[in-house]
PDB file of C-alpha atoms in Angstrom:
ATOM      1  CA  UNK M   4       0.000   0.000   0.000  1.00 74.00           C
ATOM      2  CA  UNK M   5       0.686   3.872  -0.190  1.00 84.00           C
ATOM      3  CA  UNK M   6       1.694   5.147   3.100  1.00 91.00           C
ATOM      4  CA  UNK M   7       3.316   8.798   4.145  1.00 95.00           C
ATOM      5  CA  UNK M   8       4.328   9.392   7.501  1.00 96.00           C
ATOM      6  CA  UNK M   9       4.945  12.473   9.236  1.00 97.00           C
ATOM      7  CA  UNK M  10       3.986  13.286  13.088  1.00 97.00           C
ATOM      8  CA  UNK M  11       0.808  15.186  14.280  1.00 96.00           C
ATOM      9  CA  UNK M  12       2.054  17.468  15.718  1.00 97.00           C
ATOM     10  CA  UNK M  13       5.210  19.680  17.201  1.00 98.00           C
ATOM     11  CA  UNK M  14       5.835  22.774  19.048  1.00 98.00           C
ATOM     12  CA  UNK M  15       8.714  25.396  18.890  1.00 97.00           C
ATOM     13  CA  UNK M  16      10.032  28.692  19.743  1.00 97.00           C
ATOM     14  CA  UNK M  17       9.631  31.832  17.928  1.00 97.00           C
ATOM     15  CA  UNK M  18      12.399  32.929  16.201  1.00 97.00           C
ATOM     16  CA  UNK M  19      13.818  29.314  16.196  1.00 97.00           C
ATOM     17  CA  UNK M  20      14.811  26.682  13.758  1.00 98.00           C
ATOM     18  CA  UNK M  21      12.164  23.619  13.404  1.00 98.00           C
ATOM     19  CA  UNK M  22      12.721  20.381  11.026  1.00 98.00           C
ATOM     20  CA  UNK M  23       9.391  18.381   9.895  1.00 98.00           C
ATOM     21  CA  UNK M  24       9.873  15.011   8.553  1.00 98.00           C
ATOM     22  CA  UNK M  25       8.089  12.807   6.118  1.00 98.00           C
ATOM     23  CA  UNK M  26       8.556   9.224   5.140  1.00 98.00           C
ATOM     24  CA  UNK M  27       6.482   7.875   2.213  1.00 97.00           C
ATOM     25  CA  UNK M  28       6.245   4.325   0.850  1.00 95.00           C
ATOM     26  CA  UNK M  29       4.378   4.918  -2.635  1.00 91.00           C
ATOM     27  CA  UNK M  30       3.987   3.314  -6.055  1.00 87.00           C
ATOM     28  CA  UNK M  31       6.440   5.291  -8.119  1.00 91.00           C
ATOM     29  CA  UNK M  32       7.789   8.476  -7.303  1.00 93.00           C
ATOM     30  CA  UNK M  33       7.244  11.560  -9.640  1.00 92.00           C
ATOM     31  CA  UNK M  34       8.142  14.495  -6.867  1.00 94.00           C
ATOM     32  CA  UNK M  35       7.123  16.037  -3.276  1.00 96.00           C
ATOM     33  CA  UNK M  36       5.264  18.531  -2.375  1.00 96.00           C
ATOM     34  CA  UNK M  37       5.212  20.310   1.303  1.00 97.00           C
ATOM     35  CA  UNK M  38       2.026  22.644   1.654  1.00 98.00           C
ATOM     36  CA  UNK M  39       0.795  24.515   4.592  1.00 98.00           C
ATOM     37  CA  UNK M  40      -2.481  25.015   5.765  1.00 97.00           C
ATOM     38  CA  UNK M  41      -3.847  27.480   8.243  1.00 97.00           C
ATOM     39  CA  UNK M  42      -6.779  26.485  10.293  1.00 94.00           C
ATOM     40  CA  UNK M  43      -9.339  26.613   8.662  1.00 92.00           C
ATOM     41  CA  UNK M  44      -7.987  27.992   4.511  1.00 95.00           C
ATOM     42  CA  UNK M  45      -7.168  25.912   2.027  1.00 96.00           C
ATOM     43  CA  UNK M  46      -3.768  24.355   1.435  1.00 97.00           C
ATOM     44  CA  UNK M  47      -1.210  26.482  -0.160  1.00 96.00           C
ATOM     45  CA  UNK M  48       1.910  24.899  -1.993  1.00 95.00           C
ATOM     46  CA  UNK M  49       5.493  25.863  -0.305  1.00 96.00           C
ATOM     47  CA  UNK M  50       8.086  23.628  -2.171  1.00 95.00           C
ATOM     48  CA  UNK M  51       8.851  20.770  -4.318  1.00 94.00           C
ATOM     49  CA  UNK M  52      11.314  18.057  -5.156  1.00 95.00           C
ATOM     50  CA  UNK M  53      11.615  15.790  -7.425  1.00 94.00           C
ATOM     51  CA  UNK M  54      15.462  15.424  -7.335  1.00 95.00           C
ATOM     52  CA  UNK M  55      17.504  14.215  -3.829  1.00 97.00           C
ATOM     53  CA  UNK M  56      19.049  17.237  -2.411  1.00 97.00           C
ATOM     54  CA  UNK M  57      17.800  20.764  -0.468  1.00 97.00           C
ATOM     55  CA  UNK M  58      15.781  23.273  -2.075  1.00 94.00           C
ATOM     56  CA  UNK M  59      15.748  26.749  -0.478  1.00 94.00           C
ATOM     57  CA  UNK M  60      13.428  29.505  -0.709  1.00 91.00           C
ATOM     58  CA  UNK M  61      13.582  32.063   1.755  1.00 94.00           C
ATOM     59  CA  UNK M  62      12.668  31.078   5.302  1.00 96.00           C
ATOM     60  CA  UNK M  63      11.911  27.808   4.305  1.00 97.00           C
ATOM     61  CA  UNK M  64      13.747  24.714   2.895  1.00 97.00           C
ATOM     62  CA  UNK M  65      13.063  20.959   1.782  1.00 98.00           C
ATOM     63  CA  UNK M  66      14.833  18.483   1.803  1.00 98.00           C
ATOM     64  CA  UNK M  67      14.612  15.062  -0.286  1.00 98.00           C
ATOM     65  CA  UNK M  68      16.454  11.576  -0.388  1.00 98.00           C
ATOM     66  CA  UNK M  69      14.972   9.011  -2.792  1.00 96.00           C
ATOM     67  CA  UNK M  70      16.983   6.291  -1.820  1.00 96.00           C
ATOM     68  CA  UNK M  71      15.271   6.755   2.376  1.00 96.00           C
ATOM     69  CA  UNK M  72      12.042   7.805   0.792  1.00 97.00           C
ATOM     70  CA  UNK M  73      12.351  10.665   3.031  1.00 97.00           C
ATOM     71  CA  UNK M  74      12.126  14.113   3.161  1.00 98.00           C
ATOM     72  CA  UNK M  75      12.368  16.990   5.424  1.00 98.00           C
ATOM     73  CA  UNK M  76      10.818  20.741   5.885  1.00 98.00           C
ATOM     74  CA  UNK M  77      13.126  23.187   7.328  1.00 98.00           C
ATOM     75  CA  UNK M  78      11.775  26.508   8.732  1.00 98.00           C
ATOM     76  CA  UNK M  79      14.358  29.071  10.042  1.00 97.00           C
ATOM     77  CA  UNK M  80      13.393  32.368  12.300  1.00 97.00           C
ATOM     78  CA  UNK M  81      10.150  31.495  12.882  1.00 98.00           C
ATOM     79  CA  UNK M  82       7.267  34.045  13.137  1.00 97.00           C
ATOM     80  CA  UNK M  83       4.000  33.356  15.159  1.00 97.00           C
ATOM     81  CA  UNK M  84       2.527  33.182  11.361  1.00 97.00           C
ATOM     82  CA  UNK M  85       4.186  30.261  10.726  1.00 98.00           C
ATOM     83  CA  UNK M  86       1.348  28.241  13.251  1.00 98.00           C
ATOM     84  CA  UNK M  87      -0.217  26.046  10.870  1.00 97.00           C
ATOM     85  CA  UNK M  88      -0.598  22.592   9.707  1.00 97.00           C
ATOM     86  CA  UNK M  89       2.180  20.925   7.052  1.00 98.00           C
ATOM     87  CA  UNK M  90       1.461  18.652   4.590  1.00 98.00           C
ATOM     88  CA  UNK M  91       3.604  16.244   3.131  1.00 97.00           C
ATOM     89  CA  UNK M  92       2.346  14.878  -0.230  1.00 96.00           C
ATOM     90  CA  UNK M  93       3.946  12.509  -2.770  1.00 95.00           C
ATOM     91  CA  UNK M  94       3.017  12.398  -6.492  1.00 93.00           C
ATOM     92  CA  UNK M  95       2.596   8.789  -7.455  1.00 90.00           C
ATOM     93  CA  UNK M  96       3.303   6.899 -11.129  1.00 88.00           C
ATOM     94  CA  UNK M  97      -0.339   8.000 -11.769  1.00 85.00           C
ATOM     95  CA  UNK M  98       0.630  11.775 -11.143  1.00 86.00           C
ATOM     96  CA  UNK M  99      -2.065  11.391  -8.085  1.00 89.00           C
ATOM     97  CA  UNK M 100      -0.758  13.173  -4.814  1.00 92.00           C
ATOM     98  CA  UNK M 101      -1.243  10.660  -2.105  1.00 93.00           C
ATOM     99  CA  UNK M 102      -1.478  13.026   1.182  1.00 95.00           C
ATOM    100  CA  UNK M 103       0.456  12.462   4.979  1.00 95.00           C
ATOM    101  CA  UNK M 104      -2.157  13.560   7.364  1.00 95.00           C
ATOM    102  CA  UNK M 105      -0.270  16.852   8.333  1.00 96.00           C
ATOM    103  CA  UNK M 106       1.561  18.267  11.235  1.00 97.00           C
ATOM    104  CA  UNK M 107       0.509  20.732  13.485  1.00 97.00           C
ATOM    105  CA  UNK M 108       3.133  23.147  14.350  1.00 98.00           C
ATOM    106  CA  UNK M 109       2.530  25.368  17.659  1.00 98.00           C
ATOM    107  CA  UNK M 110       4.662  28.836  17.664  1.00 97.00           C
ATOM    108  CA  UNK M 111       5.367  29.879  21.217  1.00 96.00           C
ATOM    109  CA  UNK M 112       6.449  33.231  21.823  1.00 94.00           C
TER     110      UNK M 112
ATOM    111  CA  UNK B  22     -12.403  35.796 -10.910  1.00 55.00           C
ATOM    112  CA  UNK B  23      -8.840  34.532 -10.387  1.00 72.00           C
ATOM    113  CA  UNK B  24      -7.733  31.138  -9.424  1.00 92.00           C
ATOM    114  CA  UNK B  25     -10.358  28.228  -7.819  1.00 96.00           C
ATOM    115  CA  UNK B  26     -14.109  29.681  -6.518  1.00 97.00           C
ATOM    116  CA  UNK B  27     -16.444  26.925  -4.667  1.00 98.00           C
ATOM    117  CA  UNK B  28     -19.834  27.424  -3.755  1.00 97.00           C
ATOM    118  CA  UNK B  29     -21.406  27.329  -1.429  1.00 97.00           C
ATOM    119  CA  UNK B  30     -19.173  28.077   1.600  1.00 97.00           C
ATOM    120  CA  UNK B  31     -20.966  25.931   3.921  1.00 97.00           C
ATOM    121  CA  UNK B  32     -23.992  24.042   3.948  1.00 97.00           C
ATOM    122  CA  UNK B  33     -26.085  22.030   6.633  1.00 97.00           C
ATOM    123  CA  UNK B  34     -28.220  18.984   4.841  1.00 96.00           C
ATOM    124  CA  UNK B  35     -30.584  16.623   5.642  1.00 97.00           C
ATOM    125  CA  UNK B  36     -29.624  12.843   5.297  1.00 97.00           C
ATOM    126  CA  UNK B  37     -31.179  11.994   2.113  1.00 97.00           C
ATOM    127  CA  UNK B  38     -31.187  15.130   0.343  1.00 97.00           C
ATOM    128  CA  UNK B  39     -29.214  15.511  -3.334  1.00 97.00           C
ATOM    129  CA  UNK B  40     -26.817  18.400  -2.926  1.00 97.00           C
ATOM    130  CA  UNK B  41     -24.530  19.373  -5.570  1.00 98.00           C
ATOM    131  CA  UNK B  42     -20.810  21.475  -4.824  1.00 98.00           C
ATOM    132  CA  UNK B  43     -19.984  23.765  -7.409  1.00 98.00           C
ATOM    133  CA  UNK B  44     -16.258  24.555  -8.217  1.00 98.00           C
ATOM    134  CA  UNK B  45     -14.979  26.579 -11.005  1.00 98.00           C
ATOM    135  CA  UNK B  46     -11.225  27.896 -11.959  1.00 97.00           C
ATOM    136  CA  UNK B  47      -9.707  30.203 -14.286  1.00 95.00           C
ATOM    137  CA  UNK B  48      -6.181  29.129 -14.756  1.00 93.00           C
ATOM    138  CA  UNK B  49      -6.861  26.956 -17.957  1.00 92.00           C
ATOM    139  CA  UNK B  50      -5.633  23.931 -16.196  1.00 93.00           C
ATOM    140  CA  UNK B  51      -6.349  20.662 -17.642  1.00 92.00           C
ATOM    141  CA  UNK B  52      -6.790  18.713 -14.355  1.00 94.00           C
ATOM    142  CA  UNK B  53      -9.060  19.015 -11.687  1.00 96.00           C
ATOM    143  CA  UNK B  54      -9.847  17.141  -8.095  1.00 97.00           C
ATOM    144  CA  UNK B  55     -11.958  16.766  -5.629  1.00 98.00           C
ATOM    145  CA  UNK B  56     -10.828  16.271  -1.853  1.00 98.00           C
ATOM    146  CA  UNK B  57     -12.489  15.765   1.670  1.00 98.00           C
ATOM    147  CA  UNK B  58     -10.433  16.763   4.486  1.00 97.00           C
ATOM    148  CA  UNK B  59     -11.218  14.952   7.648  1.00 94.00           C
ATOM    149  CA  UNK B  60      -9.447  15.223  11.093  1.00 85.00           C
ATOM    150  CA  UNK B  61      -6.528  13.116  11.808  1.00 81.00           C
ATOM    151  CA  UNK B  62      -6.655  11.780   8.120  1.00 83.00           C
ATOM    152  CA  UNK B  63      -5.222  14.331   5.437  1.00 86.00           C
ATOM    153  CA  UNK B  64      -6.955  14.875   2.260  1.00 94.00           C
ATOM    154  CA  UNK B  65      -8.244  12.050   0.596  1.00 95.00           C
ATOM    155  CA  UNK B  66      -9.208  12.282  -3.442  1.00 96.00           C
ATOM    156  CA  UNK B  67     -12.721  11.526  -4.131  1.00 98.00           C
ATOM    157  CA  UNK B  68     -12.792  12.023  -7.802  1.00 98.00           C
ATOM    158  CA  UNK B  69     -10.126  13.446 -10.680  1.00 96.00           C
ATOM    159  CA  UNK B  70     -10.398  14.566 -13.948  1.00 96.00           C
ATOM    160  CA  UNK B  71      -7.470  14.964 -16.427  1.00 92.00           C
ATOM    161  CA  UNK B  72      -8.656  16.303 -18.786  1.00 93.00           C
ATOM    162  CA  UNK B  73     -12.450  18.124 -20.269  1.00 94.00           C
ATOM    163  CA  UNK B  74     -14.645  15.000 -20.696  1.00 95.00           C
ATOM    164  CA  UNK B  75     -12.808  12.059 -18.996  1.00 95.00           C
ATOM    165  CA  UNK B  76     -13.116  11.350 -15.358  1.00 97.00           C
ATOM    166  CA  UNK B  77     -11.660   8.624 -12.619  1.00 96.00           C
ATOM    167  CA  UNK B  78     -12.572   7.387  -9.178  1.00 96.00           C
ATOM    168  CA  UNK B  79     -10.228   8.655  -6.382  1.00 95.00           C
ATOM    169  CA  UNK B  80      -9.867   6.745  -2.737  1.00 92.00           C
ATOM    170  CA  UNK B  81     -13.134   7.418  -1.799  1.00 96.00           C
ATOM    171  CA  UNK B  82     -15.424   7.567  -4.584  1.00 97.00           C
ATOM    172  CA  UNK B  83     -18.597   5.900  -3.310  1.00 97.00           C
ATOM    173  CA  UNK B  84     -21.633   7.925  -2.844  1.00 97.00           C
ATOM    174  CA  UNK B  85     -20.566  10.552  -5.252  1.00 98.00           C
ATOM    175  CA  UNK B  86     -20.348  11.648  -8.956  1.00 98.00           C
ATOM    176  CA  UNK B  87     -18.307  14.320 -10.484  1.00 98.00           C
ATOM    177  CA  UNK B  88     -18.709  15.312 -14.505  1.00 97.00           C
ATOM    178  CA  UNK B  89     -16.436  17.783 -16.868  1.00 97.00           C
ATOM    179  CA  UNK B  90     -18.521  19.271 -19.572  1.00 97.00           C
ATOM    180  CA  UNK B  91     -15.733  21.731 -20.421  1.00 96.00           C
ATOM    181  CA  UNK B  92     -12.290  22.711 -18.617  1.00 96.00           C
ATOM    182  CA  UNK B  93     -13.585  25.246 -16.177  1.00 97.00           C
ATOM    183  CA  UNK B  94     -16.344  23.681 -14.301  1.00 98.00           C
ATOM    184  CA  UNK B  95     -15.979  20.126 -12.289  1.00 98.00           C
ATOM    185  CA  UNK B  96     -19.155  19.585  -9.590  1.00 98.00           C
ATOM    186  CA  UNK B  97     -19.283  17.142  -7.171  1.00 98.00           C
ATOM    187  CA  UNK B  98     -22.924  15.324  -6.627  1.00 98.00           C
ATOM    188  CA  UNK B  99     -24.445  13.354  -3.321  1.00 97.00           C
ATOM    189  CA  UNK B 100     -26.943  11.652  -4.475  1.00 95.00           C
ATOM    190  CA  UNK B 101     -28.358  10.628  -1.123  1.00 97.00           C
ATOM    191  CA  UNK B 102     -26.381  12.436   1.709  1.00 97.00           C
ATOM    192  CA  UNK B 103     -25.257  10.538   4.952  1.00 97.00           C
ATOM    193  CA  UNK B 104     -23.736  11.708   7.953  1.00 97.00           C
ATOM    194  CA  UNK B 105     -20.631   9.820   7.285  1.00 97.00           C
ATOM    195  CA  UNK B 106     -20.441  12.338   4.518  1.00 98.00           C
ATOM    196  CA  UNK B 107     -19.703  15.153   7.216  1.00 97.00           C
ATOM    197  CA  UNK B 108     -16.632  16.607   5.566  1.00 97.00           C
ATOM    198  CA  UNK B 109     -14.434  19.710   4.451  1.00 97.00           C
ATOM    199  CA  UNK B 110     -14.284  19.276   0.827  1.00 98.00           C
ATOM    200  CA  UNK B 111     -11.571  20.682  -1.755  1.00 98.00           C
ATOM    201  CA  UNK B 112     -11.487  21.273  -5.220  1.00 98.00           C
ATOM    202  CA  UNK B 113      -7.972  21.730  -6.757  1.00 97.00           C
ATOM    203  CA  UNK B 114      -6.734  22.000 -10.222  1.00 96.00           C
ATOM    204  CA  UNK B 115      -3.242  21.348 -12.179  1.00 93.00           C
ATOM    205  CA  UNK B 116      -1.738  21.348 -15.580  1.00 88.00           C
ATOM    206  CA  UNK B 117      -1.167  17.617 -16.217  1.00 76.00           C
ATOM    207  CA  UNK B 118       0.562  15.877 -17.193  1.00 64.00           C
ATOM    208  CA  UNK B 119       3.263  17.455 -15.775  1.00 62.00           C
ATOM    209  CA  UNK B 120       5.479  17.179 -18.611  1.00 54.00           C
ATOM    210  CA  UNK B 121       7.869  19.843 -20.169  1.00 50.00           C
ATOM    211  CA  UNK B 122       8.744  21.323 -17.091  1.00 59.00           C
ATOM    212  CA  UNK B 123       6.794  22.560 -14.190  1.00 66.00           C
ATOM    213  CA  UNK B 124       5.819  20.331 -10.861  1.00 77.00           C
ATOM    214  CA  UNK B 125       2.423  19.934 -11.282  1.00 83.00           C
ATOM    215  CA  UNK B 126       1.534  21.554  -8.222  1.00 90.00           C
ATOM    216  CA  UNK B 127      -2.150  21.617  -7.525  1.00 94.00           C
ATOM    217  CA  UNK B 128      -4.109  24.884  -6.730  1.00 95.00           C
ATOM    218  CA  UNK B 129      -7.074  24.809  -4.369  1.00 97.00           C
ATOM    219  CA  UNK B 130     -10.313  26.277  -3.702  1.00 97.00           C
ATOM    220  CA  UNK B 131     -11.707  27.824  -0.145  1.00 97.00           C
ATOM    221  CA  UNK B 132     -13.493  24.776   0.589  1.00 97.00           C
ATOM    222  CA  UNK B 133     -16.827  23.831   1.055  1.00 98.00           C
ATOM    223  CA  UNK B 134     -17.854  23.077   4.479  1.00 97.00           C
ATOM    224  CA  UNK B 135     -20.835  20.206   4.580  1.00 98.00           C
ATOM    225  CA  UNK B 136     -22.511  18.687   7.729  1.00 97.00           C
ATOM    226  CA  UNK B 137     -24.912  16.163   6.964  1.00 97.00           C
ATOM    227  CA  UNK B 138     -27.537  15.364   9.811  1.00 96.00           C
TER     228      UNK B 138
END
């Protein structure tokens, strides 16, 4: 079966650092896609990879190895705006995006 | 309009009842998708379309029907609403296939909020 992985939840500091993860087991592999979601809005796409290695754009980066079927989210200097949920998604041989359930990240000031 | 419109915003319906979602983008993408979003379990694709008259069955395709007269418009039918049916539902679109460059991302709606009673 498809299966992405990624925990329900975490909590950090504003103006920290905070790493997400994601592990996927899918049928074929055609890129992945981090989006975020504020309570209650629609998704809204951050970054994608298709190739191993770290893509950076701005505050955030993402992170991909093939080979682990893993990925990672990087946010640096976080703002109480970043408080939202992160969703890992994978684009299977079908071009479908088959969907981690999201992690809730909690900003503390 | 710009981007991915859904109508209505929200909606409370009786078990039973036939209620049709509207969704309708501007972007010229080929694709579209419909999502529920349920607590604890990420989006989950009901129905796709790839392209203006073709359509497939997502995850969770039973208990609803989705058509694509032309490359704008893609609604999303209960025929016979049930509770289980209580949902935050999604349209998105995309240019696919994703070939000659680009990721394919998909671009979503506001969502449609539906409680079924």
């Amino acid at each position: 079966g498809q299966n992405i992985d990624q925990p329900t939840e975490m909590t950090a500091t504003e103006g920290a650092i905070v790493q997400i993860n994601c592990t996927y087991q899918t049928s074929g592999f055609n890129g992945l896609f981090w989006y975020q979601q504020h309570a209650g809005e629609a998704p809204t796409f951050l970054s994608y990879n298709v190739l191993d290695g770290l893509e950076e754009k701005g505050r955030f980066s993402s992170f991909l190895s093939r080979s682990k079927g893993y990925s990672y989210l990087l946010l640096k200097e976080l703002q109480m705006k970043d408080s939202a949920s992160y969703l890992c998604a994978v684009m299977d041989s079908n071009y479908q995006l088959i969907w981690g359930a999201g992690t809730k990240l909690i900003i503390k000031p | 309009i710009a981007g991915i419109t859904q109508a209505p915003t929200s909606q409370i319906l009786a078990a039973g009842r036939r209620m049709t979602l509207r969704c309708t983008q501007d972007m010229r993408h080929n694709a579209m998708y419909w999502y529920r979003q349920d607590l604890g379990l990420g989006l989950r694709l009901i129905h796709y379309s790839n392209t203006a008259g073709t359509t497939g069955k997502g995850e969770v395709p039973d208990g609803y029907s989705v058509s694509r007269a032309n490359t704008d418009d893609f609604p999303l039918t209960l025929a016979s609403a049930v509770p289980s049916q209580t949902s935050v539902y999604f349209c998105a679109s995309s240019d696919f296939p994703k070939g000659g460059g680009g990721s394919g991302e998909q671009f979503f709606g506001p969502g449609t909020r539906l409680t079924v009673l």
